[in-house]
mmCIF file of C-alpha atoms in Angstrom:
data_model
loop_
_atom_site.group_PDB
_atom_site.id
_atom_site.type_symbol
_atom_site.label_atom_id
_atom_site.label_comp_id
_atom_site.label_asym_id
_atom_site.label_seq_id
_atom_site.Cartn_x
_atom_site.Cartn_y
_atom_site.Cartn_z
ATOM 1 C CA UNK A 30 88.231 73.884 77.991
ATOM 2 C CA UNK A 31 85.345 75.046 80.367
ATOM 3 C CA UNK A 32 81.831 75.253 78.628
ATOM 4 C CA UNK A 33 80.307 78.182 77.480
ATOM 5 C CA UNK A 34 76.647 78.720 78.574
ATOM 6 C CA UNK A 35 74.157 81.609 77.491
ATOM 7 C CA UNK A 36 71.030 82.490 79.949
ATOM 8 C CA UNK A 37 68.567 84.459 78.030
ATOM 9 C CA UNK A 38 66.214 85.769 80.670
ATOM 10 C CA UNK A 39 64.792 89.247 80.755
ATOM 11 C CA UNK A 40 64.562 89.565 84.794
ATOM 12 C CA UNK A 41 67.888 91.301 85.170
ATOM 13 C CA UNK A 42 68.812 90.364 88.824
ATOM 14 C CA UNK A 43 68.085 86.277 87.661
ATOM 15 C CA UNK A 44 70.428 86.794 85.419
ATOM 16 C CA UNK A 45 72.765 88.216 86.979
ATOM 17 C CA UNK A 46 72.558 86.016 90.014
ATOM 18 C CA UNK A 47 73.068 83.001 87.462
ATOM 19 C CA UNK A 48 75.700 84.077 85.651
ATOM 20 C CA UNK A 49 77.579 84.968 89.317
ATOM 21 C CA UNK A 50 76.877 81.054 89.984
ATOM 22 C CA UNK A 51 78.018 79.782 87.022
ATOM 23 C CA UNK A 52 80.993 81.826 86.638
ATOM 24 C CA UNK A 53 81.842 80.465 90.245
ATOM 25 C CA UNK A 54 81.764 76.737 88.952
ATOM 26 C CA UNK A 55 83.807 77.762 86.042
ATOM 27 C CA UNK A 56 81.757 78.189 83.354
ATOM 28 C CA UNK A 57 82.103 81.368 80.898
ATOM 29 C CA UNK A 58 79.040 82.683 80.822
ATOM 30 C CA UNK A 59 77.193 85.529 78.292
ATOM 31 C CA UNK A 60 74.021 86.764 78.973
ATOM 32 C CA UNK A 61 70.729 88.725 77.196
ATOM 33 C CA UNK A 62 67.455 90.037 78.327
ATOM 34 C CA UNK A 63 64.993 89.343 75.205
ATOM 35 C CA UNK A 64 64.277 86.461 72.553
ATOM 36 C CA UNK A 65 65.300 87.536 69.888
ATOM 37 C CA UNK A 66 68.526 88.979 70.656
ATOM 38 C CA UNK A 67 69.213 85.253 72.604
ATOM 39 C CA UNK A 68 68.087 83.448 69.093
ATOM 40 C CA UNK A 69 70.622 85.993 67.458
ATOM 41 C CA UNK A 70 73.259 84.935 70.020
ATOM 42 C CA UNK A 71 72.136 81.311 70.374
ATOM 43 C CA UNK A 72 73.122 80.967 66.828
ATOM 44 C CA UNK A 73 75.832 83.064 65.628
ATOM 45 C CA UNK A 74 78.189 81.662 68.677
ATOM 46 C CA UNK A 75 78.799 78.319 69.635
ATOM 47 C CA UNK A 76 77.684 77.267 73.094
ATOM 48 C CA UNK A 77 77.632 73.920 75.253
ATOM 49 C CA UNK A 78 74.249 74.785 77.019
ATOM 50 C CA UNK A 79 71.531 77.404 77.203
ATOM 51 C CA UNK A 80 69.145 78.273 80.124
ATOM 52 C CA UNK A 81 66.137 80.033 78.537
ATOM 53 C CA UNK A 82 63.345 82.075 80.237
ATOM 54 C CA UNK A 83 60.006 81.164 78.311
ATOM 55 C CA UNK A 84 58.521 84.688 79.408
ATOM 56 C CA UNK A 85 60.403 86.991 77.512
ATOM 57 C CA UNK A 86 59.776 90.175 75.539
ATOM 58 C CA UNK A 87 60.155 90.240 71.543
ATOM 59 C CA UNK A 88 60.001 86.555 71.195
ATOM 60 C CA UNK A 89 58.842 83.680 73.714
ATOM 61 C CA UNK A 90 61.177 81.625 75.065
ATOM 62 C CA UNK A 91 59.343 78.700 73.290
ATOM 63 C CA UNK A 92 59.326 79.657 70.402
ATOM 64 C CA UNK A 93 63.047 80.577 70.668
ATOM 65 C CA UNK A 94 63.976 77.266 71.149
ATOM 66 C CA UNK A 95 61.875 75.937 68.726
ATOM 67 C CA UNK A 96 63.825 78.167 65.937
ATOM 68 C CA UNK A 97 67.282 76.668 67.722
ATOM 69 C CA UNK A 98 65.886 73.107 67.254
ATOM 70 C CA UNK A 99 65.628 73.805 63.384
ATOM 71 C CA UNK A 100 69.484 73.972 63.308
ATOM 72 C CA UNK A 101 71.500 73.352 66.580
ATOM 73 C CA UNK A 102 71.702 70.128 69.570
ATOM 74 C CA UNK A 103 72.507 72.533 72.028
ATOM 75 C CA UNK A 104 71.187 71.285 75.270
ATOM 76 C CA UNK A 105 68.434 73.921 76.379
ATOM 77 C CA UNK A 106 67.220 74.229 80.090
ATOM 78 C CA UNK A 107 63.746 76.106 79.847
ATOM 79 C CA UNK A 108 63.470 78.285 82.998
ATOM 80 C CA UNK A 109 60.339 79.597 83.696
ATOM 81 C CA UNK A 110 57.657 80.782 86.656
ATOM 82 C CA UNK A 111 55.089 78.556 84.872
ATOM 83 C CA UNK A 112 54.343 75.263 86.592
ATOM 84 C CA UNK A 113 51.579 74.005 84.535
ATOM 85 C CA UNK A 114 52.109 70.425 83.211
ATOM 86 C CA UNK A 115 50.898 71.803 79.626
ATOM 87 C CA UNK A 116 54.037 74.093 79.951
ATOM 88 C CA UNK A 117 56.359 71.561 80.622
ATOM 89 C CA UNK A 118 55.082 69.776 77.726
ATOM 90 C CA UNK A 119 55.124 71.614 75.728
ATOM 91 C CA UNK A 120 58.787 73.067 76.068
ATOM 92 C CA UNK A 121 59.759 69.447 75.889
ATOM 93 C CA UNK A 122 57.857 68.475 72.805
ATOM 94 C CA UNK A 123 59.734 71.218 70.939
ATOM 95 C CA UNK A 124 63.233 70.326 71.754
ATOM 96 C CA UNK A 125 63.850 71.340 75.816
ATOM 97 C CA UNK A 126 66.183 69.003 77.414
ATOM 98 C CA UNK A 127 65.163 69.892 81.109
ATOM 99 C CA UNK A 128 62.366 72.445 82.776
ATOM 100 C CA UNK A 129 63.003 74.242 85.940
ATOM 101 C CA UNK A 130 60.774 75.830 87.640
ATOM 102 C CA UNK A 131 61.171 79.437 89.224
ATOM 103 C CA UNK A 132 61.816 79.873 92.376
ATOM 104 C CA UNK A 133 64.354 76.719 92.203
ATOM 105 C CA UNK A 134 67.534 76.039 94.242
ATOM 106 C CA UNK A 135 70.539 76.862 92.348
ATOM 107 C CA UNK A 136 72.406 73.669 92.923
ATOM 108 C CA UNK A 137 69.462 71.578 91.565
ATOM 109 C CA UNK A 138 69.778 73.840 88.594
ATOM 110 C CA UNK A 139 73.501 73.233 88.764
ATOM 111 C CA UNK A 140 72.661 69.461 89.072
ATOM 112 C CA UNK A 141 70.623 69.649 86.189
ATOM 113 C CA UNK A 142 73.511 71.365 83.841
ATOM 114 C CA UNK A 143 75.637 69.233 84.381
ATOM 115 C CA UNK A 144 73.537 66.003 83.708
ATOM 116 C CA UNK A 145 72.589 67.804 80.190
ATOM 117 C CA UNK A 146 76.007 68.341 79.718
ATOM 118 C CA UNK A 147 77.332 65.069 80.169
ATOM 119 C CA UNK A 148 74.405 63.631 78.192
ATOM 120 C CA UNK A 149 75.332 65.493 75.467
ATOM 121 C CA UNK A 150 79.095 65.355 74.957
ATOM 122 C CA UNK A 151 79.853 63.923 71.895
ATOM 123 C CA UNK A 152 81.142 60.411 71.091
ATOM 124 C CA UNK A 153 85.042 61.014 70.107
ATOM 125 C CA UNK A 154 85.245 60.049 66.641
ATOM 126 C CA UNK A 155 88.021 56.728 66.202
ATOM 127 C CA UNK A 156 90.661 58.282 63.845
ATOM 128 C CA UNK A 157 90.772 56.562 60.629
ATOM 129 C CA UNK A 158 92.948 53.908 60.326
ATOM 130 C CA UNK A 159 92.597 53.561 57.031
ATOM 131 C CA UNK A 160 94.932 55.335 54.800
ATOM 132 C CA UNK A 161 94.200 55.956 51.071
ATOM 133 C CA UNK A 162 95.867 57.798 48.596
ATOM 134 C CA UNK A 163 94.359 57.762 44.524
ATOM 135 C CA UNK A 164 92.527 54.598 45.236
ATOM 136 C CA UNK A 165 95.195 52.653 47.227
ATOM 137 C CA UNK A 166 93.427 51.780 50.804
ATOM 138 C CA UNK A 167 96.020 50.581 53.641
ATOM 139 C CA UNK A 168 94.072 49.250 56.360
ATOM 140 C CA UNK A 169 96.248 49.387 59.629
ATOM 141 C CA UNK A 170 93.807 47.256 61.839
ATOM 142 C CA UNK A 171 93.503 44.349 58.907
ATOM 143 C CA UNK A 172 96.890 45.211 57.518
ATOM 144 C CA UNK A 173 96.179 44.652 54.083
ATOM 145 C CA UNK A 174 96.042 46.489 51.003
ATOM 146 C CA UNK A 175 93.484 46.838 48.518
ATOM 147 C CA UNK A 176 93.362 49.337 44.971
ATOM 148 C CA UNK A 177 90.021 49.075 42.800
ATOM 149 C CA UNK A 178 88.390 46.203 45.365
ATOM 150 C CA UNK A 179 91.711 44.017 44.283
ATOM 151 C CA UNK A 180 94.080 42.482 47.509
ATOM 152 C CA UNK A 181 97.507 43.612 47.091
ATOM 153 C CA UNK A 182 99.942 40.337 48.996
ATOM 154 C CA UNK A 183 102.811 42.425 50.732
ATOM 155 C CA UNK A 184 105.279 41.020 53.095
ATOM 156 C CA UNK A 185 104.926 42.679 56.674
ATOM 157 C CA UNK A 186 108.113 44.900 55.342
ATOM 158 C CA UNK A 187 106.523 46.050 52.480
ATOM 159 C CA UNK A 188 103.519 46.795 54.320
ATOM 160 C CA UNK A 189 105.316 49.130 56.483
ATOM 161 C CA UNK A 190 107.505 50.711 53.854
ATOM 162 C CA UNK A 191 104.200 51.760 52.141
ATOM 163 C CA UNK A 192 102.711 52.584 55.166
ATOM 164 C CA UNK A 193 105.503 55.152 55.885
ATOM 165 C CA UNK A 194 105.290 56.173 51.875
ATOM 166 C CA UNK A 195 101.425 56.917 52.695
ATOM 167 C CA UNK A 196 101.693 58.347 55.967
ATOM 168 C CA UNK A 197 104.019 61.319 54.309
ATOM 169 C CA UNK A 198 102.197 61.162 50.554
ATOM 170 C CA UNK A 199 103.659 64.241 48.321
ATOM 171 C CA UNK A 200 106.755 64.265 50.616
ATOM 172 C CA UNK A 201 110.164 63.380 49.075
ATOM 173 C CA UNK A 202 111.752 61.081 51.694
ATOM 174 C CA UNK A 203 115.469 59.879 51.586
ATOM 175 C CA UNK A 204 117.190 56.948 51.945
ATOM 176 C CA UNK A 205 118.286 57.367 55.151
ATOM 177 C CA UNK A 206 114.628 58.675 56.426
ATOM 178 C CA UNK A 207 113.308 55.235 54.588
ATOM 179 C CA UNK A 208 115.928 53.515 56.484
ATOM 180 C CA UNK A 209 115.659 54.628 59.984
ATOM 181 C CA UNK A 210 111.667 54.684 60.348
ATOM 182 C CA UNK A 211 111.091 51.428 58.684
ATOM 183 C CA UNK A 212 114.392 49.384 59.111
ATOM 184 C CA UNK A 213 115.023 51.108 62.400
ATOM 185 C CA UNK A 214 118.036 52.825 63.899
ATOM 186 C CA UNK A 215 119.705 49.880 64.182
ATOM 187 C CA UNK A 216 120.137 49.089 60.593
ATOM 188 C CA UNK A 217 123.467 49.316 59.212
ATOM 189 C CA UNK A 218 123.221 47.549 55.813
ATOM 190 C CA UNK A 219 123.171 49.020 52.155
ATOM 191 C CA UNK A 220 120.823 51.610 51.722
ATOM 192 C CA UNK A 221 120.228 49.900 48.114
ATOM 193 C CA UNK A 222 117.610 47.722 49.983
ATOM 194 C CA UNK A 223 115.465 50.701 49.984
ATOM 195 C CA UNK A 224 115.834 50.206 46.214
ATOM 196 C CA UNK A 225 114.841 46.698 45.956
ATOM 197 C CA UNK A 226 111.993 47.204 48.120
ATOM 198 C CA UNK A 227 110.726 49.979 46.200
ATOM 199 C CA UNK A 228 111.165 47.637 42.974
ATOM 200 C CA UNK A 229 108.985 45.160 45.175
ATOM 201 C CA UNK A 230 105.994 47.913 45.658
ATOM 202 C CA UNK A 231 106.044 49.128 41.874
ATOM 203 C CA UNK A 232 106.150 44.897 40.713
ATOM 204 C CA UNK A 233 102.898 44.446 43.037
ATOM 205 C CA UNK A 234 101.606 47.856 42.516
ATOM 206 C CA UNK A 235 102.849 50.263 40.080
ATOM 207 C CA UNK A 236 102.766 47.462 37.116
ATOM 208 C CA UNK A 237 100.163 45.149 38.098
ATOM 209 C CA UNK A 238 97.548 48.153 37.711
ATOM 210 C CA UNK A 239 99.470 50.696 35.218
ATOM 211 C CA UNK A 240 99.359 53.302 37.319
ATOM 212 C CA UNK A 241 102.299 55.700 38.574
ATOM 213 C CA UNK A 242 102.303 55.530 42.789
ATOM 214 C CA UNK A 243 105.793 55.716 43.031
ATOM 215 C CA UNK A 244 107.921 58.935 41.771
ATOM 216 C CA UNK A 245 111.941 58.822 42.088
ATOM 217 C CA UNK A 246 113.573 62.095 42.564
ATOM 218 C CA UNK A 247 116.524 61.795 41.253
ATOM 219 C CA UNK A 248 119.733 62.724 43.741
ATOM 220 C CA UNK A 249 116.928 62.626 46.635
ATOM 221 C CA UNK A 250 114.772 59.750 47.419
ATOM 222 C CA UNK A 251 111.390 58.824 47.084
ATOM 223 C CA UNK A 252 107.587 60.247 46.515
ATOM 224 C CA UNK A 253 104.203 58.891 46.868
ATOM 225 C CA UNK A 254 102.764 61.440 45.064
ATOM 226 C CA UNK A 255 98.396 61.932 45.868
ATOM 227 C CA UNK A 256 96.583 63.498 42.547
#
């Protein structure tokens, strides 16, 4: 999905030159001429990057980002015709991730979005791969099973059967589903062992803690039912 950046800079033909460039190189682009109106946009929508003027009318551009910085990560690119270190510093110290200064060649600035945009992608979350359902914790990585800090022992098929019971909590599942995703396709015994093995899981569960995991549905199948 291409990012989304926002240039809030009141010199209309600069702005409209950017957003020409960045639309080019893919980006979708929005634009405003004045502070507050950017502060407005900058945090009602959600953007991967903003390019901020610090001369602006209504509201500075430093103090705009210093009201983003109170509740957003965006990266921000101050943009300004100032050139004083105390400028620079100043937009940094408040939450700027880069300072360009006008005039400036647009694929430095280009350069310089994309650095802030890489540096700021966010770490993809690992999926859990723990499952849990009223206290019962399935860990697929350790494959155990723990409920109340106690180790539940379960044979590597009973691990999977309740793995599959857990992975489709508050669904009734047949016989025949039981069968095919944990005894596999090639299976062509009783389906009574589905029985036995849920007699297995309520011995080591069910009983040991006196608590109902397990539902049977009568003229169906099975339910692991999540309250």
């Amino acid at each position: 999905m291409p990012h989304k950046i926002l240039i809030i800079e009141d010199e209309q033909k600069i702005a409209r030159f950017l957003e020409l460039e960045l639309k080019y190189e893919g980006y979708i682009v929005d634009k405003v001429y004045d502070g507050r109106t950017g502060l407005e946009k900058a945090l009602e929508d959600d953007f991967s990057l903003i390019i901020l003027d610090i001369m602006l009318p209504g509201l500075n551009g430093i103090e705009v980002c210093r009201r983003i910085r109170q509740s957003s990560e965006v990266p921000i690119i101050m943009l300004t015709a100032k050139d004083s270190t105390m400028d620079k510093v100043m937009g940094l110290d408040i939450g700027a991730d880069d300072y360009v200064t006008k005039p400036f060649a647009i694929e430095e600035l280009l350069a310089r979005i994309r650095v802030a945009l890489k540096r700021k992608v966010p770490v993809e979350k690992k999926s859990s791969n723990i499952l849990s359902v009223n206290g019962l914790k399935l860990d697929l990585d350790k494959h155990f099973v723990t409920f109340q800090n106690e180790t539940i022992e379960l044979t590597k098929k009973e691990f999977n059967f309740l793995k599959y019971l857990m992975e489709n909590k508050n669904m009734v599942l047949t016989r025949y589903q039981i069968l095919e995703k944990v005894w596999g396709y090639s299976y062509f015994g009783d389906t009574n062992v589905v029985d036995v093995y849920i007699r297995y899981l309520r011995s080591k569960i069910d009983d040991r803690f006196n608590k109902k995991f397990i539902h049977t549905i009568r003229g169906v199948g099975y339910l692991l039912k999540d309250e």
